Coordinates of C-alpha atoms and ligand atoms in Angstrom, one line a residue:
M1259 CA 109.7 87.3 117.3
Q1260 CA 106.3 88.8 117.8
R1261 CA 105.4 86.0 115.5
F1262 CA 105.6 83.7 118.6
Y1263 CA 104.0 85.9 121.2
T1264 CA 100.6 84.3 121.0
Q1265 CA 101.9 80.8 121.2
L1266 CA 104.2 81.6 124.1
A1267 CA 101.4 83.4 125.9
Q1268 CA 99.2 80.3 125.6
V1269 CA 101.9 78.1 127.1
L1270 CA 102.5 80.5 130.0
H1271 CA 98.8 80.9 130.6
T1272 CA 98.6 77.3 131.6
Y1273 CA 101.2 77.8 134.2
T1274 CA 100.3 81.3 135.5
Q1275 CA 96.6 81.7 134.7
V1276 CA 97.5 85.2 133.5
D1277 CA 95.4 86.5 130.6
P1278 CA 97.3 85.7 127.3
N1279 CA 96.5 89.1 125.9
L1280 CA 98.2 90.8 128.9
L1281 CA 101.2 88.5 128.5
T1282 CA 101.4 89.3 124.8
S1283 CA 101.4 93.0 125.6
L1284 CA 104.2 92.6 128.2
F1285 CA 106.6 90.6 126.1
E1286 CA 109.8 92.2 125.0
I1287 CA 112.8 91.4 122.9
P1288 CA 115.9 91.1 125.1
P1289 CA 118.5 93.8 124.3
D1290 CA 121.2 91.3 124.1
K1291 CA 120.8 88.2 121.9
S1292 CA 122.6 86.0 124.5
L1293 CA 119.7 86.7 126.9
G1294 CA 117.3 84.6 124.9
D1295 CA 114.6 85.4 122.3
I1296 CA 111.7 86.7 124.3
A1297 CA 111.6 88.3 127.7
L1298 CA 108.7 88.6 130.2
P1299 CA 109.2 91.5 132.7
C1300 CA 107.5 90.5 136.0
F1301 CA 107.0 93.9 137.7
R1302 CA 103.4 93.9 136.7
F1303 CA 102.4 90.9 138.8
S1304 CA 104.2 92.0 142.0
K1305 CA 101.3 93.8 143.6
E1306 CA 98.7 91.1 143.0
W1307 CA 100.9 88.2 143.8
K1308 CA 102.5 90.0 146.8
K1309 CA 106.0 89.0 145.8
A1310 CA 109.0 90.7 144.5
P1311 CA 109.3 90.6 140.7
Q1312 CA 112.6 88.7 141.0
A1313 CA 110.9 86.0 143.0
I1314 CA 108.1 85.8 140.5
A1315 CA 110.6 85.5 137.6
Q1316 CA 112.3 82.6 139.5
E1317 CA 109.0 80.9 140.1
I1318 CA 107.8 81.1 136.5
A1319 CA 111.2 80.0 135.1
S1320 CA 111.3 77.0 137.4
Q1321 CA 107.8 75.9 136.4
V1322 CA 108.2 76.1 132.7
T1323 CA 109.6 72.9 131.4
H1324 CA 110.8 72.2 128.0
E1325 CA 107.9 71.9 125.6
S1326 CA 107.8 72.1 121.8
L1327 CA 108.3 75.8 121.1
I1328 CA 110.0 76.7 124.4
E1329 CA 113.4 75.2 124.8
R1330 CA 114.1 76.7 128.2
A1331 CA 113.2 79.6 130.5
V1332 CA 115.8 81.4 132.6
A1333 CA 115.2 84.0 135.3
Q1334 CA 117.4 87.0 135.1
G1335 CA 116.6 89.6 137.8
P1336 CA 112.9 90.6 137.4
Y1337 CA 112.7 89.1 133.9
V1338 CA 112.1 85.6 132.6
N1339 CA 114.1 85.0 129.4
F1340 CA 112.7 82.4 127.0
Y1341 CA 114.9 80.5 124.5
L1342 CA 112.9 79.1 121.7
T1343 CA 113.4 75.7 120.1
R1344 CA 115.2 76.9 117.1
K1345 CA 114.3 74.0 114.9
I1346 CA 110.6 74.4 115.4
A1347 CA 110.6 78.1 115.1
L1348 CA 112.6 78.0 112.0
T1349 CA 110.2 75.6 110.3
E1350 CA 107.3 77.8 111.2
V1351 CA 108.9 81.0 110.0
L1352 CA 109.8 79.5 106.7
D1353 CA 106.3 78.1 106.3
D1354 CA 104.9 81.6 107.1
V1355 CA 106.8 82.9 104.1
V1356 CA 106.1 80.1 101.7
Q1357 CA 102.4 80.0 102.6
D1358 CA 102.1 83.8 103.1
R1359 CA 100.6 83.5 106.5
G1360 CA 100.1 87.2 106.9
V1361 CA 103.6 88.0 105.7
F1362 CA 102.8 89.8 102.5
T1363 CA 99.1 90.1 102.5
S1364 CA 96.2 90.4 105.0
N1365 CA 92.7 91.5 104.7
R1366 CA 91.8 93.9 107.5
G1367 CA 90.6 96.4 104.8
N1368 CA 88.0 93.9 103.6
S1369 CA 87.6 95.9 100.3
Q1370 CA 86.8 99.2 101.9
T1371 CA 87.8 102.1 99.8
V1372 CA 90.6 104.5 100.8
A1373 CA 91.4 107.6 98.9
V1374 CA 95.0 108.6 99.1
D1375 CA 95.8 112.2 98.0
L1376 CA 99.4 112.2 96.9
S1377 CA 101.9 114.1 94.8
S1378 CA 99.5 117.0 93.8
P1379 CA 102.0 119.4 92.3
N1380 CA 101.0 122.8 91.0
I1381 CA 100.6 123.5 87.3
A1382 CA 103.2 125.9 85.9
K1383 CA 105.3 125.6 89.0
P1384 CA 108.4 123.4 89.6
F1385 CA 107.8 120.0 91.1
S1386 CA 109.2 120.6 94.6
M1387 CA 110.9 118.4 97.0
G1388 CA 107.7 118.4 99.0
H1389 CA 105.8 117.0 96.0
L1390 CA 108.6 114.4 95.5
R1391 CA 108.2 113.3 99.1
S1392 CA 104.4 113.2 98.9
T1393 CA 104.7 111.1 95.7
V1394 CA 107.1 108.6 97.3
I1395 CA 105.5 108.4 100.7
G1396 CA 102.0 108.3 99.2
T1397 CA 102.9 105.5 96.9
A1398 CA 104.4 103.4 99.7
I1399 CA 101.3 104.0 101.9
S1400 CA 99.0 103.1 99.0
N1401 CA 100.9 99.9 98.5
L1402 CA 100.8 99.0 102.2
L1403 CA 97.0 99.7 102.4
A1404 CA 96.4 97.6 99.2
S1405 CA 98.4 94.7 100.8
D1406 CA 95.9 94.8 103.7
G1407 CA 92.8 94.3 101.4
Y1408 CA 91.8 98.0 100.9
N1409 CA 90.6 99.2 97.6
V1410 CA 93.0 102.1 97.2
L1411 CA 92.3 105.2 95.0
R1412 CA 95.5 107.1 94.2
I1413 CA 94.4 110.7 93.5
N1414 CA 96.6 113.4 92.1
H1415 CA 95.0 116.7 93.3
L1416 CA 96.7 118.9 90.8
G1417 CA 97.0 122.6 91.7
D1418 CA 95.4 123.8 88.4
W1419 CA 93.3 126.7 89.6
G1420 CA 93.7 130.0 91.5
T1421 CA 94.6 133.6 91.0
Q1422 CA 98.1 132.8 89.9
F1423 CA 96.7 131.8 86.5
G1424 CA 95.6 135.3 86.0
K1425 CA 99.2 136.4 86.5
I1426 CA 100.7 133.8 84.3
I1427 CA 98.3 134.5 81.4
V1428 CA 99.0 138.2 81.6
A1429 CA 102.7 137.5 81.7
Y1430 CA 102.5 135.0 78.8
H1431 CA 100.7 137.6 76.6
A1432 CA 103.3 140.2 77.4
W1433 CA 106.5 138.3 77.3
G1434 CA 105.8 134.6 76.5
D1435 CA 107.3 132.6 73.7
P1436 CA 105.1 129.6 72.8
V1437 CA 108.1 127.5 71.5
L1438 CA 110.1 128.1 74.6
V1439 CA 107.2 127.2 76.8
Q1440 CA 106.4 124.1 74.8
N1441 CA 110.0 122.9 75.1
N1442 CA 110.5 123.6 78.7
P1443 CA 107.1 124.4 80.2
I1444 CA 107.7 124.5 83.9
T1445 CA 110.9 126.5 83.8
Q1446 CA 109.5 129.0 81.3
L1447 CA 106.1 129.4 82.9
N1448 CA 107.7 129.8 86.3
A1449 CA 110.1 132.4 84.9
L1450 CA 107.1 134.3 83.5
Y1451 CA 105.4 134.2 86.9
V1452 CA 108.6 135.5 88.5
K1453 CA 108.9 138.2 85.9
F1454 CA 105.3 139.2 86.5
H1455 CA 106.1 139.9 90.2
E1456 CA 109.2 141.9 89.3
E1457 CA 107.4 144.0 86.7
A1458 CA 104.4 144.5 89.0
L1459 CA 106.6 146.4 91.4
A1460 CA 107.0 149.2 88.9
H1461 CA 103.6 148.7 87.2
P1462 CA 101.0 147.9 89.8
E1463 CA 98.3 148.0 87.2
L1464 CA 99.5 144.5 86.1
E1465 CA 97.9 143.2 89.3
D1466 CA 94.5 144.6 88.2
Q1467 CA 94.9 143.0 84.8
A1468 CA 95.7 139.7 86.4
R1469 CA 92.6 139.9 88.6
A1470 CA 90.5 140.7 85.7
T1471 CA 92.0 137.9 83.6
F1472 CA 91.4 135.4 86.4
K1473 CA 87.8 136.6 86.6
R1474 CA 87.4 136.1 82.9
L1475 CA 88.8 132.6 83.3
E1476 CA 86.3 131.9 86.1
D1477 CA 83.5 133.3 83.9
G1478 CA 84.5 130.8 81.2
N1479 CA 86.2 132.9 78.6
E1480 CA 87.1 130.4 75.9
E1481 CA 90.3 132.0 74.7
D1482 CA 91.7 132.2 78.2
L1483 CA 90.5 128.7 79.0
A1484 CA 92.2 127.3 75.9
L1485 CA 95.5 128.9 77.0
W1486 CA 95.0 127.6 80.5
R1487 CA 94.3 124.1 79.2
W1488 CA 97.5 124.2 77.1
M1489 CA 99.5 125.2 80.2
I1490 CA 98.1 122.2 82.0
D1491 CA 98.9 119.9 79.2
V1492 CA 102.5 120.9 78.8
S1493 CA 103.0 120.9 82.6
L1494 CA 101.5 117.5 82.9
A1495 CA 103.7 116.2 80.1
E1496 CA 106.7 117.3 82.1
F1497 CA 105.4 115.8 85.4
A1498 CA 104.6 112.6 83.5
R1499 CA 108.3 112.2 82.8
M1500 CA 109.0 112.3 86.5
Y1501 CA 106.2 109.9 87.2
T1502 CA 107.5 107.5 84.6
L1503 CA 111.0 107.6 86.1
L1504 CA 109.7 107.0 89.6
G1505 CA 107.2 104.4 88.5
T1506 CA 104.3 106.4 90.0
T1507 CA 100.7 105.6 88.9
F1508 CA 97.4 107.3 89.8
T1509 CA 93.9 106.0 89.5
H1510 CA 92.6 109.6 89.3
N1511 CA 94.0 112.8 88.0
L1512 CA 91.5 115.3 89.5
G1513 CA 92.8 118.8 89.7
E1514 CA 91.4 121.6 91.9
S1515 CA 89.5 123.0 88.9
F1516 CA 87.5 119.8 88.7
Y1517 CA 85.6 121.1 91.8
N1518 CA 84.7 124.5 90.3
D1519 CA 81.1 123.4 89.6
K1520 CA 80.9 121.5 92.9
M1521 CA 81.5 124.3 95.3
D1522 CA 78.1 126.0 95.2
A1523 CA 76.7 122.9 96.8
V1524 CA 79.3 123.0 99.6
V1525 CA 78.5 126.6 100.3
A1526 CA 74.8 125.9 100.2
E1527 CA 75.2 123.0 102.7
L1528 CA 77.3 125.2 105.0
L1529 CA 74.6 127.9 104.8
Q1530 CA 71.8 125.4 105.4
K1531 CA 73.6 124.1 108.6
N1532 CA 74.1 127.7 109.7
L1533 CA 77.8 127.4 109.7
L1534 CA 78.7 130.4 107.5
V1535 CA 79.4 133.7 109.1
T1536 CA 80.6 136.9 107.5
S1537 CA 83.8 138.3 108.7
D1538 CA 85.5 141.3 107.0
G1539 CA 83.3 140.8 104.0
A1540 CA 84.5 137.2 103.6
E1541 CA 82.4 134.1 104.5
V1542 CA 84.0 131.8 107.0
V1543 CA 83.3 128.9 109.3
M1544 CA 84.2 129.7 112.9
L1545 CA 86.3 127.0 114.6
D1546 CA 86.4 128.5 118.1
D1547 CA 85.2 125.3 119.6
I1548 CA 88.6 123.7 118.9
S1549 CA 90.5 127.0 119.2
L1550 CA 91.5 127.2 115.5
P1551 CA 91.3 130.3 113.3
P1552 CA 88.2 130.4 111.1
C1553 CA 88.2 128.4 107.9
L1554 CA 87.9 130.8 104.9
I1555 CA 85.2 129.6 102.4
R1556 CA 84.6 132.6 100.1
R1557 CA 86.5 135.8 99.7
S1558 CA 84.9 139.2 99.7
D1559 CA 85.0 139.3 95.9
G1560 CA 83.1 136.0 95.8
A1561 CA 86.1 133.8 94.8
T1562 CA 86.3 130.4 96.4
L1563 CA 89.5 129.2 98.0
Y1564 CA 91.8 126.2 98.4
A1565 CA 89.8 125.1 101.5
T1566 CA 86.5 125.3 99.7
R1567 CA 87.9 123.1 96.9
D1568 CA 89.2 120.6 99.5
L1569 CA 85.8 120.4 101.1
A1570 CA 84.2 119.7 97.8
A1571 CA 86.9 117.2 97.0
A1572 CA 86.5 115.4 100.3
L1573 CA 82.7 115.1 99.7
Y1574 CA 83.3 113.9 96.2
R1575 CA 85.7 111.2 97.3
H1576 CA 83.3 110.1 100.0
K1577 CA 80.0 110.3 98.2
E1578 CA 80.9 109.7 94.5
L1579 CA 84.0 107.5 94.8
G1580 CA 82.8 105.7 97.9
A1581 CA 85.8 106.3 100.1
S1582 CA 85.4 105.6 103.7
H1583 CA 88.9 106.7 104.7
L1584 CA 90.7 109.8 103.3
Y1585 CA 94.4 110.1 103.5
Y1586 CA 96.2 113.3 102.6
V1587 CA 100.0 113.0 102.1
V1588 CA 101.0 116.6 102.4
G1589 CA 103.8 118.5 104.1
N1590 CA 103.8 119.5 107.8
E1591 CA 103.2 123.2 106.8
Q1592 CA 99.6 122.4 105.9
K1593 CA 98.7 121.0 109.3
L1594 CA 96.3 123.8 110.2
H1595 CA 94.6 123.6 106.8
F1596 CA 93.7 119.9 107.2
Q1597 CA 92.7 120.4 110.9
Q1598 CA 90.3 123.0 109.6
I1599 CA 88.9 120.9 106.8
F1600 CA 88.4 117.8 108.9
H1601 CA 86.7 119.8 111.6
V1602 CA 84.4 121.6 109.1
L1603 CA 83.4 118.1 107.8
S1604 CA 82.5 117.0 111.3
L1605 CA 80.5 120.2 111.9
L1606 CA 78.6 119.3 108.8
G1607 CA 77.8 116.1 110.5
Y1608 CA 79.9 113.6 108.4
D1609 CA 81.1 110.7 110.5
F1610 CA 83.8 109.9 108.0
A1611 CA 85.6 113.1 109.3
A1612 CA 87.0 110.8 112.0
S1613 CA 88.6 108.7 109.3
C1614 CA 90.4 111.6 107.5
Y1615 CA 94.1 111.7 108.1
H1616 CA 96.7 114.2 107.3
I1617 CA 99.8 112.1 106.6
A1618 CA 102.3 114.9 107.2
F1619 CA 106.0 114.9 106.5
G1620 CA 109.1 117.0 107.3
M1621 CA 111.2 119.0 105.0
M1622 CA 114.0 117.6 102.8
R1623 CA 117.1 119.7 102.1
L1624 CA 119.2 119.0 99.1
D1625 CA 122.9 118.9 100.0
G1626 CA 122.1 121.2 102.9
R1627 CA 120.2 123.7 100.8
K1628 CA 116.5 124.4 100.9
M1629 CA 115.2 124.4 97.4
S1630 CA 114.2 127.8 96.4
T1631 CA 111.8 128.9 93.7
R1632 CA 112.5 132.6 94.3
K1633 CA 114.1 134.4 91.4
G1634 CA 113.3 131.4 89.3
Q1635 CA 116.5 129.5 90.4
V1636 CA 115.3 126.0 90.8
V1637 CA 116.9 122.7 91.2
R1638 CA 115.0 120.4 88.9
L1639 CA 114.3 117.2 90.7
E1640 CA 114.2 115.4 87.5
D1641 CA 117.9 116.4 87.1
V1642 CA 118.6 115.1 90.6
V1643 CA 117.1 111.7 89.7
Q1644 CA 118.9 111.6 86.4
E1645 CA 122.2 112.3 88.2
A1646 CA 121.4 109.5 90.7
I1647 CA 120.9 107.2 87.7
S1648 CA 124.2 108.2 86.0
R1649 CA 126.1 107.7 89.3
A1650 CA 124.5 104.3 89.7
R1651 CA 125.5 103.4 86.2
A1652 CA 129.1 104.3 86.9
I1653 CA 129.2 102.1 90.0
I1654 CA 127.5 99.2 88.3
E1655 CA 129.8 99.4 85.3
E1656 CA 132.8 99.1 87.6
K1657 CA 131.3 96.4 89.8
N1658 CA 130.0 94.2 87.0
P1659 CA 131.3 95.1 83.6
T1660 CA 129.5 92.1 81.9
L1661 CA 126.1 92.9 83.2
H1662 CA 123.3 92.9 80.6
D1663 CA 120.8 95.7 80.4
V1664 CA 122.9 98.1 82.4
E1665 CA 120.5 101.0 81.5
H1666 CA 117.6 99.3 83.1
V1667 CA 119.5 98.3 86.2
A1668 CA 121.1 101.8 86.6
Q1669 CA 117.6 103.4 86.5
A1670 CA 116.3 100.9 89.0
I1671 CA 119.2 101.6 91.4
G1672 CA 119.4 105.4 90.9
V1673 CA 115.7 105.9 91.4
G1674 CA 115.7 103.3 94.2
A1675 CA 118.4 105.3 95.9
V1676 CA 116.3 108.5 95.9
I1677 CA 113.1 106.7 97.0
F1678 CA 114.8 104.7 99.8
N1679 CA 116.7 107.7 101.1
D1680 CA 113.3 109.4 101.6
L1681 CA 111.5 106.4 103.1
K1682 CA 114.1 105.2 105.6
T1683 CA 113.5 108.0 108.0
N1684 CA 110.3 108.5 109.9
R1685 CA 108.3 110.8 107.6
L1686 CA 107.8 113.5 110.2
H1687 CA 111.5 114.2 110.5
D1688 CA 113.4 116.7 108.4
I1689 CA 116.1 115.1 106.3
D1690 CA 119.1 116.0 104.3
F1691 CA 119.4 114.5 100.9
S1692 CA 123.0 113.8 99.8
L1693 CA 123.2 112.1 96.4
T1694 CA 126.6 110.6 97.3
N1695 CA 125.2 108.9 100.5
A1696 CA 122.0 107.9 98.8
V1697 CA 123.6 106.1 95.9
A1698 CA 126.3 104.3 98.0
F1699 CA 126.2 100.5 97.8
D1700 CA 127.0 100.2 101.5
G1701 CA 125.3 101.9 104.3
E1702 CA 121.5 102.2 104.9
T1703 CA 120.6 102.7 101.2
G1704 CA 118.3 101.5 98.5
P1705 CA 121.2 100.2 96.5
Y1706 CA 122.5 98.2 99.5
V1707 CA 119.1 96.5 99.8
Q1708 CA 118.7 95.9 96.1
Y1709 CA 122.3 94.6 95.9
T1710 CA 121.6 92.1 98.8
H1711 CA 118.5 91.0 96.9
A1712 CA 120.6 90.4 93.8
R1713 CA 123.1 88.5 95.9
A1714 CA 120.4 86.1 97.2
C1715 CA 119.2 85.7 93.6
S1716 CA 122.7 84.9 92.4
V1717 CA 123.2 82.2 95.0
L1718 CA 119.9 80.6 94.0
R1719 CA 120.8 80.9 90.4
K1720 CA 124.1 79.1 90.9
A1721 CA 122.3 76.4 92.9
N1722 CA 119.7 76.2 90.1
V1723 CA 116.7 76.7 92.3
L1724 CA 115.6 80.1 91.4
Q1725 CA 112.2 79.9 90.1
E1726 CA 109.9 82.8 90.6
D1727 CA 107.5 82.3 93.5
V1728 CA 108.5 78.7 94.2
S1729 CA 110.2 78.1 97.5
P1730 CA 112.3 75.1 98.2
S1731 CA 110.5 74.4 101.5
S1732 CA 110.8 70.7 101.0
M1733 CA 114.5 71.2 101.4
V1734 CA 113.9 71.9 105.0
T1735 CA 112.2 68.6 105.6
S1736 CA 115.2 66.7 104.4
W1737 CA 117.4 68.7 106.6
Q1738 CA 115.2 68.4 109.7
N1739 CA 115.5 64.7 109.9
N1740 CA 119.3 64.8 109.8
H1741 CA 120.3 67.9 111.8
S1742 CA 119.8 69.3 115.2
D1743 CA 121.9 72.5 115.6
I1744 CA 121.0 75.8 114.2
D1745 CA 123.9 78.2 114.4
D1746 CA 123.7 81.8 115.5
P1747 CA 123.9 83.5 112.1
T1748 CA 121.1 81.3 110.8
W1749 CA 119.0 81.9 113.9
N1750 CA 119.7 85.6 113.7
L1751 CA 118.3 85.7 110.1
I1752 CA 115.3 83.7 111.0
K1753 CA 114.5 86.1 113.8
E1754 CA 114.6 89.0 111.4
I1755 CA 112.4 87.3 108.9
S1756 CA 109.9 86.4 111.6
K1757 CA 109.2 90.1 112.2
A1758 CA 107.9 90.8 108.7
S1759 CA 104.2 90.4 109.2
A1760 CA 104.0 92.4 112.5
T1761 CA 106.2 95.1 110.9
R1762 CA 103.9 95.4 107.9
L1763 CA 100.8 95.7 110.0
R1764 CA 102.4 98.3 112.2
A1765 CA 103.6 100.3 109.2
I1766 CA 100.0 100.3 108.0
D1767 CA 98.5 101.4 111.4
E1768 CA 101.1 104.2 111.8
A1769 CA 101.2 105.0 108.0
D1770 CA 104.9 104.8 108.4
P1771 CA 106.8 103.2 105.5
S1772 CA 110.1 103.8 107.4
L1773 CA 109.3 100.7 109.5
I1774 CA 109.4 98.6 106.4
A1775 CA 112.7 100.2 105.3
K1776 CA 114.3 99.7 108.7
H1777 CA 113.1 96.1 108.8
V1778 CA 114.4 95.3 105.3
L1779 CA 117.8 96.8 106.3
D1780 CA 117.9 94.5 109.3
V1781 CA 117.0 91.5 107.1
C1782 CA 119.8 92.5 104.7
Q1783 CA 122.3 92.9 107.4
A1784 CA 121.4 89.5 108.9
F1785 CA 121.5 87.9 105.5
N1786 CA 124.9 89.3 104.7
Y1787 CA 126.2 88.1 108.1
F1788 CA 124.8 84.7 107.4
Y1789 CA 126.2 84.7 103.9
H1790 CA 129.7 85.4 105.2
E1791 CA 129.6 83.0 108.1
C1792 CA 127.8 80.1 106.6
P1793 CA 128.9 78.6 103.3
I1794 CA 125.8 77.9 101.3
L1795 CA 126.7 76.2 98.0
T1796 CA 129.6 74.2 99.4
A1797 CA 127.8 72.9 102.5
E1798 CA 126.9 69.2 102.8
A1799 CA 123.6 68.2 101.4
P1800 CA 121.0 68.7 104.2
V1801 CA 122.6 71.8 105.5
R1802 CA 122.9 73.2 102.0
A1803 CA 119.2 72.6 101.4
L1804 CA 118.3 74.5 104.6
R1805 CA 120.6 77.4 103.7
L1806 CA 119.1 77.6 100.2
A1807 CA 115.6 77.6 101.7
L1808 CA 116.6 80.4 104.0
T1809 CA 118.2 82.3 101.1
D1810 CA 115.1 82.0 99.1
A1811 CA 112.9 83.2 102.0
T1812 CA 115.2 86.1 102.4
R1813 CA 114.9 86.9 98.7
V1814 CA 111.1 87.0 98.7
I1815 CA 111.0 89.1 101.9
I1816 CA 113.4 91.7 100.5
R1817 CA 111.6 91.7 97.2
A1818 CA 108.2 92.2 98.9
S1819 CA 109.6 95.0 101.0
L1820 CA 111.1 96.7 97.9
V1821 CA 107.7 96.4 96.1
L1822 CA 105.9 97.9 99.1
L1823 CA 108.3 100.8 99.1
G1824 CA 108.0 101.3 95.4
L1825 CA 111.5 100.2 94.4
Q1826 CA 112.5 97.8 91.6
H1827 CA 114.3 94.6 92.4
P1828 CA 116.6 93.5 89.6
A1829 CA 117.8 89.9 89.9
E1830 CA 121.3 90.8 88.8
I1831 CA 123.3 93.9 89.5
Ligands
LIG2045 N1 99.0 121.6 95.4 C1 99.2 121.7 96.8 C2 100.6 122.3 97.1 O1 101.5 122.1 96.3 C3 99.1 120.4 97.6 C4 97.7 119.8 97.5 C5 97.5 118.8 98.6 N2 96.3 118.1 98.5 C6 95.1 118.7 98.9 N3 94.0 118.0 98.8 N4 95.1 119.9 99.4 O2 100.8 122.9 98.2

């Protein structure tokens, strides 16, 4: 209903002289549908007008007479409740959808470049639930920003550098089997890493070897580098399978090692601006001014760190890639790290530091368990996604035994279940992942939304009006001349659809895809209620036309929401 706030504010302004912007900010949606469509609380005017809010509500309600959009105004205690003229509102909402008046796209971004750092798993380590969340949330946020006219760079900041590679190389030489690693890279390399730690307990000299090996790597030893590159290749091939399943794409694959030759410049800049101090032999930037612990730039042995690479990466994204906004979709536990990075950037004098955002998220537990990488016992997320697909397949085969292309649909639904389950909750909250709940076709799930979309498609198919991207808006016109009443289920659905554009803008401003997920669930619920209450195909002509137009609008709204969230939208399930 936010869709109508501006119009209503203009009308009320003529009666009350109150600033339309103030009115718009005061409007609320009444908690109970029978109380009208939009409510104005009158407390705010009490002081200035020297009247009780109840009296003000009475006064406004009695002044407002029926005019186009407003059917009537009723005072209810300190509120004025407005009932909209359903017929007019309905036409406007359907036109919004057909003409995309801010529903699916907008252009606040005006081609500015945003770099979104997402997924960013570590080479030779399992793809964790945190990386899955980052991938899914990062993709949705990238899609949202792109819908608002931003030029979005999707950057995979792979963890492909650091002292652990010294350990893995030592372990590989001692116990590694090239064929095993090639066939099952992450599990095998991770097992070697775990074995290194076990063996190092009894043979501490292994630690020295690992340090020396990493030093050799840093100094550019070709043999070690070749092994390291191979490990990256085999790991990436395994990650790629996951990305293909999820439908994830990147514009840039730039691992941490990419910044190896770009860190001297960062250190030099910090020195030049007098920001580096020595503490316990290490070089750090003090962050006392904002009461944070120092940011570690260079260790006592000269090695650069995660933070140094992130500073180099931020400058690269800004200066070389032209990004004016930097988003980092990374778990809550790295909050301090990003506070430090952003503050160092502002100490360096970069204004874009104010447009750097840590898009944090909570933890996800798998069937109540935290995923553990200790002792090499790892739940492979790829297996979880595959399991979701096979459960989806079982449900589909039962529901619709004659469906073509079951494989494709099962994958769309299984993957959709995993993605939607992640995105439907505010990203900052911890969540429990239960495969059974996520794959259910009823409840607040991806399959439920996808199924509702397919249901709308099926109605349109039967009516013979399903043509991609063509909406039967003319149908409304024929209906309008004949009919006056709009029943509650129809009105209910129209109201949900009317929230699409405001919801999308808010989801972008708050970098919160769950707003889209919740909205599309509401649309689906409203559509299913409408579908059960109002016969579509068997209704008499003008009503049938209207209902089909509404069904089509619902279909495109659901589809657009699924696309934003990164889910597929099969037309038949
Ligand atoms: N590889 C890191 C990890 O798994 C995440 C990297 C996030 N991005 C960044 N620019 N620091 O913890």
